[in-house]
mmCIF file of C-alpha atoms in Angstrom:
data_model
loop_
_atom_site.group_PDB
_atom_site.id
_atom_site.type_symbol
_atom_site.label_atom_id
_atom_site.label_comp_id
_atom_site.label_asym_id
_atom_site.label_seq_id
_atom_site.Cartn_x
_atom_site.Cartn_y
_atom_site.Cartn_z
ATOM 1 C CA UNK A 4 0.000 0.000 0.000
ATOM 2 C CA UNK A 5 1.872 3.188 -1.125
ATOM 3 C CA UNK A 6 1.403 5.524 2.274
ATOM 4 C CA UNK A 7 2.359 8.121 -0.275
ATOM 5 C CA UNK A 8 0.632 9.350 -3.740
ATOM 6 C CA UNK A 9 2.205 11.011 -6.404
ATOM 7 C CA UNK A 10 0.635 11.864 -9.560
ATOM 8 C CA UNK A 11 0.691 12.026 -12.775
ATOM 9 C CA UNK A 12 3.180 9.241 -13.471
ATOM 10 C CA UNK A 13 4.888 11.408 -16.432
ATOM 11 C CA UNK A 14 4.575 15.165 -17.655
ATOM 12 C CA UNK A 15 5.535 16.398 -20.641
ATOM 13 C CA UNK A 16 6.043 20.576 -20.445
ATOM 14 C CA UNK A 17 7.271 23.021 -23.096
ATOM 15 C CA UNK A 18 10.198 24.774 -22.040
ATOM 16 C CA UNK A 19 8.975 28.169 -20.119
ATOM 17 C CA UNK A 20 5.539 26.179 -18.427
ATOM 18 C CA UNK A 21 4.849 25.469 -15.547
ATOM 19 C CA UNK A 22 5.530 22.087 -14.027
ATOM 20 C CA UNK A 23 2.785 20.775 -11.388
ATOM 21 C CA UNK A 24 2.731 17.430 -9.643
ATOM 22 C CA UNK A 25 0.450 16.421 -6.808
ATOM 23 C CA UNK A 26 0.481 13.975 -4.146
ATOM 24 C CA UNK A 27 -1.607 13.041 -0.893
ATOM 25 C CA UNK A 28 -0.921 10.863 1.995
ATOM 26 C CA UNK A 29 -3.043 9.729 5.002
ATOM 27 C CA UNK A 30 -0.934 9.135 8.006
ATOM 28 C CA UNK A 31 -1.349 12.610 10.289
ATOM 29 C CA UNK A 32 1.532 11.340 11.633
ATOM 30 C CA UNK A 33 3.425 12.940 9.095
ATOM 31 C CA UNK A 34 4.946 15.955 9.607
ATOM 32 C CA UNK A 35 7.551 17.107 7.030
ATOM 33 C CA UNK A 36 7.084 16.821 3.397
ATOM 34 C CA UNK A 37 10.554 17.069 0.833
ATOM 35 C CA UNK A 38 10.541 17.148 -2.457
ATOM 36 C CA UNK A 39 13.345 15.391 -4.021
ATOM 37 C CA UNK A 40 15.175 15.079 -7.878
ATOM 38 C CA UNK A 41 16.993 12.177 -9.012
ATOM 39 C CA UNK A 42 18.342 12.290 -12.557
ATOM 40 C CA UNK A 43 19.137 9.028 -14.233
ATOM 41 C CA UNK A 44 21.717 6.728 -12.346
ATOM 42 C CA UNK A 45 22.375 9.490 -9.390
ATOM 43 C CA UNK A 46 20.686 9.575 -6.344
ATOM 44 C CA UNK A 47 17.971 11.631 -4.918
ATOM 45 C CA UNK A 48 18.516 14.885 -4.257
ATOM 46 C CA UNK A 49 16.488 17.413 -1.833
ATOM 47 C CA UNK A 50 15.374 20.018 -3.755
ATOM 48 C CA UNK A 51 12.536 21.501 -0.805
ATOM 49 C CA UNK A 52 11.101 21.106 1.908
ATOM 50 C CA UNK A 53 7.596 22.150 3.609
ATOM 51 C CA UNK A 54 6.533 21.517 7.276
ATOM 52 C CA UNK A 55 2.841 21.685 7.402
ATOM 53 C CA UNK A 56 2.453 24.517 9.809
ATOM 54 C CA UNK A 57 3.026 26.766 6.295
ATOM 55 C CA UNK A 58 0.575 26.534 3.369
ATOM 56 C CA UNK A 59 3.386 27.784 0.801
ATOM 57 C CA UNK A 60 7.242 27.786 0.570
ATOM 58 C CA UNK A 61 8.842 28.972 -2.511
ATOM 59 C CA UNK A 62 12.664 28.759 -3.294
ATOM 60 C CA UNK A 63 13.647 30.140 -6.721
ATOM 61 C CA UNK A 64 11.442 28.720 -9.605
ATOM 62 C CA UNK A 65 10.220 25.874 -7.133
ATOM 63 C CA UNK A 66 6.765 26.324 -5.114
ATOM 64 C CA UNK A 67 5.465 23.607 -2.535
ATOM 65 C CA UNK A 68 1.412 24.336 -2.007
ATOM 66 C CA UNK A 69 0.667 22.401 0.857
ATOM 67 C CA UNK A 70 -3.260 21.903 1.714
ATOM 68 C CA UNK A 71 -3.114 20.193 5.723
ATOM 69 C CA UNK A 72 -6.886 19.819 5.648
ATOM 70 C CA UNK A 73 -7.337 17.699 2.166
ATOM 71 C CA UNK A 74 -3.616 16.035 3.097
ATOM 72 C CA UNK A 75 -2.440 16.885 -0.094
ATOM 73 C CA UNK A 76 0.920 18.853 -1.220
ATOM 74 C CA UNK A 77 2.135 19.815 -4.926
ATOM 75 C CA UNK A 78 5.413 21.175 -5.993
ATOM 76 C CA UNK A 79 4.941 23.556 -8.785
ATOM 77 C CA UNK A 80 8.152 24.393 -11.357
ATOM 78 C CA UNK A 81 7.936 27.608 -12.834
ATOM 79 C CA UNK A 82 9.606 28.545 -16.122
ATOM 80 C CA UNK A 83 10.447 24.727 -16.617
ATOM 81 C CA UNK A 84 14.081 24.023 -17.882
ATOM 82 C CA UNK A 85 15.211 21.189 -20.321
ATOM 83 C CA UNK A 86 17.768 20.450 -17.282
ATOM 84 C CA UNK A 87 14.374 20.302 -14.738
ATOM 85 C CA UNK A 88 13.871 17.180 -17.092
ATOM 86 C CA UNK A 89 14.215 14.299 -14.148
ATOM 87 C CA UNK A 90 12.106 12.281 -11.900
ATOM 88 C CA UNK A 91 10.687 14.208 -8.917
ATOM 89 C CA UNK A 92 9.656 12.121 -6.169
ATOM 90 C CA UNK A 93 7.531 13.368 -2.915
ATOM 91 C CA UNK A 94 7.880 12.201 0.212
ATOM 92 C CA UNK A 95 6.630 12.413 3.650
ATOM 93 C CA UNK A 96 8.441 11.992 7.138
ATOM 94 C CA UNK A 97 8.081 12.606 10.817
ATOM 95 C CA UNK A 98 10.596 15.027 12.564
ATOM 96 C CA UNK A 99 9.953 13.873 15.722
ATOM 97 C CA UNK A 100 12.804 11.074 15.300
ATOM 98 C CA UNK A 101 9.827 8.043 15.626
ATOM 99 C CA UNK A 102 9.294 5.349 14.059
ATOM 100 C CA UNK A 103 8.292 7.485 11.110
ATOM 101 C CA UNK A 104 11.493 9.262 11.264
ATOM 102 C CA UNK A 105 12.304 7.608 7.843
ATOM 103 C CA UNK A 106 11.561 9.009 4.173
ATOM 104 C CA UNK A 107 8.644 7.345 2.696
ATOM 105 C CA UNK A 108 8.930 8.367 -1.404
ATOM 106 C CA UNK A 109 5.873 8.496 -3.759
ATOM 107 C CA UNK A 110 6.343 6.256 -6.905
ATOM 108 C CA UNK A 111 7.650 9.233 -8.435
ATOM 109 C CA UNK A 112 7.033 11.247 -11.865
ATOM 110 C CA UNK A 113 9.101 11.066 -14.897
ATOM 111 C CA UNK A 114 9.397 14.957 -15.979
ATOM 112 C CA UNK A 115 10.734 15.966 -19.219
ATOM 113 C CA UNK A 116 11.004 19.765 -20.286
ATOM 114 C CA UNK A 117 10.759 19.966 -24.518
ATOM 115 C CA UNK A 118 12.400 23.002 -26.303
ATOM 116 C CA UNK B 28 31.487 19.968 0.740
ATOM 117 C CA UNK B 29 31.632 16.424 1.912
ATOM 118 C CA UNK B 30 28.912 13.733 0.460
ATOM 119 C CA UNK B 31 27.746 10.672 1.215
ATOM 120 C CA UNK B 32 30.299 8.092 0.036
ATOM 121 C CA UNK B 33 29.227 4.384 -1.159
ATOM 122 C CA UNK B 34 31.541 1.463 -2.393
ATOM 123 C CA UNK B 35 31.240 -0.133 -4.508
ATOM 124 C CA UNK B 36 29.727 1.615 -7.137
ATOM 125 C CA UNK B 37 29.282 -1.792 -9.179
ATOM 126 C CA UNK B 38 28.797 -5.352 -7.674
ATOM 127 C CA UNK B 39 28.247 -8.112 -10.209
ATOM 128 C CA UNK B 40 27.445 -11.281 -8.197
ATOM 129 C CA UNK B 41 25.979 -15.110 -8.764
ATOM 130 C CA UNK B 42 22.906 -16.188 -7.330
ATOM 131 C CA UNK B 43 23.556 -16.995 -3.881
ATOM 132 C CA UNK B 44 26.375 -15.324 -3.577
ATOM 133 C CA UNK B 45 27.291 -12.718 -1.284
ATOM 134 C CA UNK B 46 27.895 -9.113 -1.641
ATOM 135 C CA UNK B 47 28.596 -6.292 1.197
ATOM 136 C CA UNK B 48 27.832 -2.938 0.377
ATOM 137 C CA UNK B 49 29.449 0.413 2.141
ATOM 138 C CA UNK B 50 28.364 3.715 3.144
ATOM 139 C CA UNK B 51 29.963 6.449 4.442
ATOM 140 C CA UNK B 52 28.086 9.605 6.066
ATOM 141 C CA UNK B 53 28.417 12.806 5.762
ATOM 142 C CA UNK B 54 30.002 13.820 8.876
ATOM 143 C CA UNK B 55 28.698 14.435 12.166
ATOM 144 C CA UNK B 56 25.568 13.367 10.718
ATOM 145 C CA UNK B 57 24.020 11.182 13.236
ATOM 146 C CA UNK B 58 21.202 9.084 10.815
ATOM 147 C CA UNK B 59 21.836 6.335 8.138
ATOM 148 C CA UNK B 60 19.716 5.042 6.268
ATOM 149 C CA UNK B 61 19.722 2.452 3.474
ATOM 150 C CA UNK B 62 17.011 2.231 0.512
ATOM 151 C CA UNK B 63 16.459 -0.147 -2.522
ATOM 152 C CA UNK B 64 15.284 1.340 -5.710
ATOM 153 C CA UNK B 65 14.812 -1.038 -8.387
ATOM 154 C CA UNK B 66 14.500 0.037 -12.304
ATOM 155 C CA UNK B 67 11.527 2.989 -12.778
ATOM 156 C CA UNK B 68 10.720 2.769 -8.996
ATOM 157 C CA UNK B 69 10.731 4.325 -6.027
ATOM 158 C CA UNK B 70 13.328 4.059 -3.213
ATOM 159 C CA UNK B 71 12.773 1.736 -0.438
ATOM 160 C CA UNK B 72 13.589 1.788 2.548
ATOM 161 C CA UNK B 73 15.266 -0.980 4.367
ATOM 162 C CA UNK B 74 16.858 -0.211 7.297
ATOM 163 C CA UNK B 75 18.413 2.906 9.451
ATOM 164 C CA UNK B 76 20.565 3.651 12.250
ATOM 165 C CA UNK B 77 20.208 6.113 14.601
ATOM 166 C CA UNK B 78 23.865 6.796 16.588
ATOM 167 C CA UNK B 79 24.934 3.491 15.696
ATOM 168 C CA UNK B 80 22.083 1.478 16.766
ATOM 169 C CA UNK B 81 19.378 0.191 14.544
ATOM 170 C CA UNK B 82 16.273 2.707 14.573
ATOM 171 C CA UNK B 83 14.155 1.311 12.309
ATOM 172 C CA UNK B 84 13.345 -1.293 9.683
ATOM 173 C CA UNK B 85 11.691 -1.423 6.499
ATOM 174 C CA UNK B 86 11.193 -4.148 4.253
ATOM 175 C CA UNK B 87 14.652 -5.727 4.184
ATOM 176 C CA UNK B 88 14.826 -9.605 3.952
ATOM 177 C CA UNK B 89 15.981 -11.707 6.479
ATOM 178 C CA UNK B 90 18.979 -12.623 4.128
ATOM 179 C CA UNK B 91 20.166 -9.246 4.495
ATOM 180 C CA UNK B 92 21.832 -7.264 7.295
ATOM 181 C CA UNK B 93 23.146 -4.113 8.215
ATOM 182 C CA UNK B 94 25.486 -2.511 10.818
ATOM 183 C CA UNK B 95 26.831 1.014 11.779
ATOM 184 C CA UNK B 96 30.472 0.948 13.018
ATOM 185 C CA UNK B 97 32.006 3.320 16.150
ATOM 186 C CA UNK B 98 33.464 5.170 13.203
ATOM 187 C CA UNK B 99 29.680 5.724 11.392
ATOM 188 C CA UNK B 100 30.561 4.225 8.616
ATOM 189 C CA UNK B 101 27.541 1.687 7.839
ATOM 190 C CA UNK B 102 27.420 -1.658 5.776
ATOM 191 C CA UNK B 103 25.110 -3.412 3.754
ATOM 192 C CA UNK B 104 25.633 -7.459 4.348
ATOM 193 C CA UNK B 105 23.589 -9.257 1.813
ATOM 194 C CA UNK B 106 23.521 -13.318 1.589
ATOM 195 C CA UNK B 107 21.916 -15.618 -0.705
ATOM 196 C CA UNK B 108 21.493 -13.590 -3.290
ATOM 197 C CA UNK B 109 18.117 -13.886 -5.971
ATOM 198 C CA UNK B 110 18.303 -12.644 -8.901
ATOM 199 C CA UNK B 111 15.355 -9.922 -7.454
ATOM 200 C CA UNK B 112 18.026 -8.675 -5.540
ATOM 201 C CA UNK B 113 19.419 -6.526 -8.492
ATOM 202 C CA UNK B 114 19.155 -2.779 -8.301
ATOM 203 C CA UNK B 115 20.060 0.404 -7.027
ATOM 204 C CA UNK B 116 21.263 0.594 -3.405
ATOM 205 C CA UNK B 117 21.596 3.964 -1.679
ATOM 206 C CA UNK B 118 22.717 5.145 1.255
ATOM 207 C CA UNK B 119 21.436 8.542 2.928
ATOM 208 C CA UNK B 120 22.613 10.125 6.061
ATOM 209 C CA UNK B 121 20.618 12.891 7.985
ATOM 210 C CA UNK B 122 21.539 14.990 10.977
ATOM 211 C CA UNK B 123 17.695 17.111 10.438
ATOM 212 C CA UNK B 124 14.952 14.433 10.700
ATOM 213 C CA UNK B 125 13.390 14.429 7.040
ATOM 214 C CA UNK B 126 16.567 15.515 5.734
ATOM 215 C CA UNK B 127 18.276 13.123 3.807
ATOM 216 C CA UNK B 128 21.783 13.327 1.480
ATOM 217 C CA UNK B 129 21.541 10.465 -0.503
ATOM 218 C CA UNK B 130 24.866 9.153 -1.981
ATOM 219 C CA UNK B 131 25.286 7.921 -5.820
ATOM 220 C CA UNK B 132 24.691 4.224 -4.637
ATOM 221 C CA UNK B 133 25.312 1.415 -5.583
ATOM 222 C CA UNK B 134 24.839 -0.873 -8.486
ATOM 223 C CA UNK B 135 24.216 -4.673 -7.796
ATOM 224 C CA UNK B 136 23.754 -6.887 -10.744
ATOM 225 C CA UNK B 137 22.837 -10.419 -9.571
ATOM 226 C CA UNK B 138 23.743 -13.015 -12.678
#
């Protein structure tokens, strides 16, 4: 049972969109939601992070929209780059150092930025 | 600045065989962890280690084992091996819960 959602699977954007990918979780337990890249045979890489007490945390051309109520988060990529092209993969954690204290990853979505 | 460091970075083994993977923190972080991400999935986790004792554990098989040494260095022990057992391993360490700095992992090809 994935704890985490992620959707859609793969996006196609045109280089200047905007990227958006969604996910949703259930366990309130979960307090600490990263985004992280991983391009093809590297690892993941944090690219931001939102703690739920915040409905919105931008960095750069990255935005996490984070909606506690529904239990759903997206990360939105403005002005999308051929090098944003990757697989972006949500996650969800507890920062309270429990038993949740791990990552949990969605199953991830292949992006890929078209000139 | 320093990374996560894993060894190897290629393992070709036989079935049953077995292979022992390595992981190196980032220092003073106090949180390893180890995940399995096979081809077009996600990473899973296995197993972590929180100041050198085990913290948690994910879905890791009973054929496979893991330690953190006095130095934090942290290593994959993996027995048996299936031919399922071929994929990416990666190693993350974390000194803010959530936090993770994964390293390039490791590549196990089980013939």
């Amino acid at each position: 049972q994935q704890q985490v959602k992620q959707s859609p699977q793969s996006l196609i954007v045109q280089k200047g969109g905007i990227s958006i990918i969604n996910c949703a979780y259930e366990n309130t337990a979960f307090d600490y939601f990263p985004w992280y890249q991983q391009f093809p045979g590297k690892g993941p890489a944090l690219l931001i992070a939102i703690r739920p007490d915040v409905s919105e945390k931008k960095e750069g051309r990255f935005t996490i929209s984070f909606n506690k109520s529904a239990k759903q988060f997206s990360l939105h990529i403005m002005d999308s780059q051929p090098g944003d092209s990757a697989t972006y993969f949500c996650a969800a954690s507890s920062v309270l150092k429990t038993s949740y204290d791990k990552v949990i990853f969605g199953p991830g979505t292949s992006l890929s930025v078209i000139p | 600045a320093a990374g996560v460091i894993q060894s190897p970075r290629h393992l070709i083994k036989e079935k049953r065989e077995t292979a022992t993977l390595k992981c190196y923190p980032i220092p003073r972080h106090d949180t390893v962890y180890w995940y399995q991400q096979g081809p077009g999935q996600d990473p899973q986790f296995l197993i972590s280690f929180y100041e050198k004792m085990q913290s948690d554990k994910g879905s890791i098989p009973d054929r496979f084992s893991a330690q953190q040494f006095s130095d934090y260095h942290s290593e994959l022990n993996m027995s048996s091996l299936e031919l399922g057992d071929s994929a990416l391993y990666f190693c993350a360490s974390s000194l803010v819960a959530g936090e993770l700095f994964f390293g390039e992992g490791s590549r196990l090809t089980v013939l």
